[in-house]
XYZ file of C-alpha atoms in Angstrom:
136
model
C 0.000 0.000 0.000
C 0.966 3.467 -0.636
C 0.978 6.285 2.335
C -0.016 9.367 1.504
C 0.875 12.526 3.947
C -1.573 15.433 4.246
C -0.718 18.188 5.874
C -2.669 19.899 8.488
C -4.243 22.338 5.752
C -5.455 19.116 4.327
C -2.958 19.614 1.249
C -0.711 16.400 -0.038
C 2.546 16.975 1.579
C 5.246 16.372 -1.315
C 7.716 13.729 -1.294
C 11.135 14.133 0.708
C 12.669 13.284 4.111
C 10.023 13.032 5.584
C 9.121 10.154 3.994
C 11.720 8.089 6.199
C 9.262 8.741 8.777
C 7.159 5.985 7.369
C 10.137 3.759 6.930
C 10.208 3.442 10.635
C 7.193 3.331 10.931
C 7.398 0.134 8.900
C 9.748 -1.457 10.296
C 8.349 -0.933 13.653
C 5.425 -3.108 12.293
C 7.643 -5.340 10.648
C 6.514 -4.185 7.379
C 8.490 -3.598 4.413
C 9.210 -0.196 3.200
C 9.700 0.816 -0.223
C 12.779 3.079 0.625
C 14.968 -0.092 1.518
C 14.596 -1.345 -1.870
C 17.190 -0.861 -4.944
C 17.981 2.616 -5.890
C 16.578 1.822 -9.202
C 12.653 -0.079 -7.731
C 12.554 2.491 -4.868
C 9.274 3.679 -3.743
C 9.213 5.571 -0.939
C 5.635 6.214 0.159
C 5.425 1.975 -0.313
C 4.850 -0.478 2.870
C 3.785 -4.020 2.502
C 3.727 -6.938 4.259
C 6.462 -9.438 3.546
C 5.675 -12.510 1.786
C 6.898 -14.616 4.644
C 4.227 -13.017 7.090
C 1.476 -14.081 4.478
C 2.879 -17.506 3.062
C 4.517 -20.623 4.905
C 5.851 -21.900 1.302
C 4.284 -20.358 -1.348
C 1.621 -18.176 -2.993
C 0.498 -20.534 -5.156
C 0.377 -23.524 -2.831
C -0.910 -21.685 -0.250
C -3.609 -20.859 -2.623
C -4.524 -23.973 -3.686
C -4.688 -25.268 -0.281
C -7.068 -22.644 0.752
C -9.842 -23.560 -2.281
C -8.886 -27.493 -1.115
C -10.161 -26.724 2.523
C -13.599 -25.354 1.233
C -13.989 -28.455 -1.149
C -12.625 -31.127 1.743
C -15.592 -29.246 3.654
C -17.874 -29.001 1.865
C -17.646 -33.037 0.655
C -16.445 -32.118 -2.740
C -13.098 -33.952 -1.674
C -13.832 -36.647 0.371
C -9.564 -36.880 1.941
C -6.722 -35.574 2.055
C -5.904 -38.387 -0.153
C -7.466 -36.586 -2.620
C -5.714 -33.579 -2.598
C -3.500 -33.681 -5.978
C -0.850 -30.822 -5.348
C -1.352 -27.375 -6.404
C -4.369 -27.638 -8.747
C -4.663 -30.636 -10.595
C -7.400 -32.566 -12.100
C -9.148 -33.996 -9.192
C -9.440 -30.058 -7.408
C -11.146 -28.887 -10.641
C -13.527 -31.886 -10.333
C -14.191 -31.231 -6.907
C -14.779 -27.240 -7.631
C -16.767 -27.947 -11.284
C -19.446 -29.824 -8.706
C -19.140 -27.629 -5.910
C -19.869 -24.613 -8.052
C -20.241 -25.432 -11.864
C -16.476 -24.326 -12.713
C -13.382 -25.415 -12.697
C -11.108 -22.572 -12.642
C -10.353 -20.257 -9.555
C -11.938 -17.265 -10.545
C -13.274 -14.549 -7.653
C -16.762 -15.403 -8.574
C -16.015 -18.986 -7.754
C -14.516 -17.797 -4.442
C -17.166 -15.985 -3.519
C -19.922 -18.734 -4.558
C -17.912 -20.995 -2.170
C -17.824 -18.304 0.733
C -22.080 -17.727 0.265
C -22.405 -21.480 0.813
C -19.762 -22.178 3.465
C -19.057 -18.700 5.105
C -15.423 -17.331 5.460
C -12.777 -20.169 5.972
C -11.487 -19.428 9.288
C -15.028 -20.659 10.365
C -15.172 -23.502 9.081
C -14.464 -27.102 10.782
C -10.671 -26.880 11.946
C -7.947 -28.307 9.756
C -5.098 -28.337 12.583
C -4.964 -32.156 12.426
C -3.728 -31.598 8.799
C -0.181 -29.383 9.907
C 0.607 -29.209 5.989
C -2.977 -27.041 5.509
C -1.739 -23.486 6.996
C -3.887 -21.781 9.147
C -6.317 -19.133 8.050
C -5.770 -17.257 11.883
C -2.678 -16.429 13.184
């Protein structure tokens, strides 16, 4: 995300030094700021949080996962035997029946969120320590 100063006056306060102000402000958070980055990529109004925080592996797996915990719920996969890595043939099944698709689109998503509700609360998946948690 991108911070934008105002001043009191209610004006956009122009970049410069004080911009390093949100750099600590970052880091105090643990954040990322766009100011630490390469000379050439820098951005210094930037903050974000760092994949790590988000991700135990990776974006895409931890995607997958995530769409494999509403289908595993909702009956569509019947075990964790049938989870088939990071999409694969078996998911799509699973996802064509659960909501007449089989790509992850965001209006598959959210046809999977009006019948199940948001994933943190659903049935727990801690018995599973390769699903990662939706709560921290």
């Amino acid at each position: 995300m991108d911070i934008i100063l105002i001043q009191p006056n209610g004006k956009e306060l122009k970049a410069g030094p004080q911009e390093k102000e949100i750099g600590k402000g970052a880091k105090a958070f643990e954040f990322e700021w766009g100011g630490d980055w390469p000379p050439d990529q820098q951005d210094l109004p930037h903050i974000q949080l760092p994949p790590e925080r988000l991700f135990k592996s990776s974006l895409v797996m931890d995607q997958a996962l995530q769409w494999q915990k509403y289908l595993l719920h909702g009956n569509f996969l019947l075990s964790e035997v049938e989870l088939d890595g990071l999409w694969g043939d078996i998911s799509k099944a699973a996802l064509q029946k659960a909501v007449g698709t089989t790509e992850q689109t965001p209006d598959a998503w959210e046809a999977l969120f009006e019948k199940f509700g948001p994933l943190e609360d659903l049935s727990t998946f801690d018995h599973l320590p390769w699903i990662p948690s939706v709560r921290a």
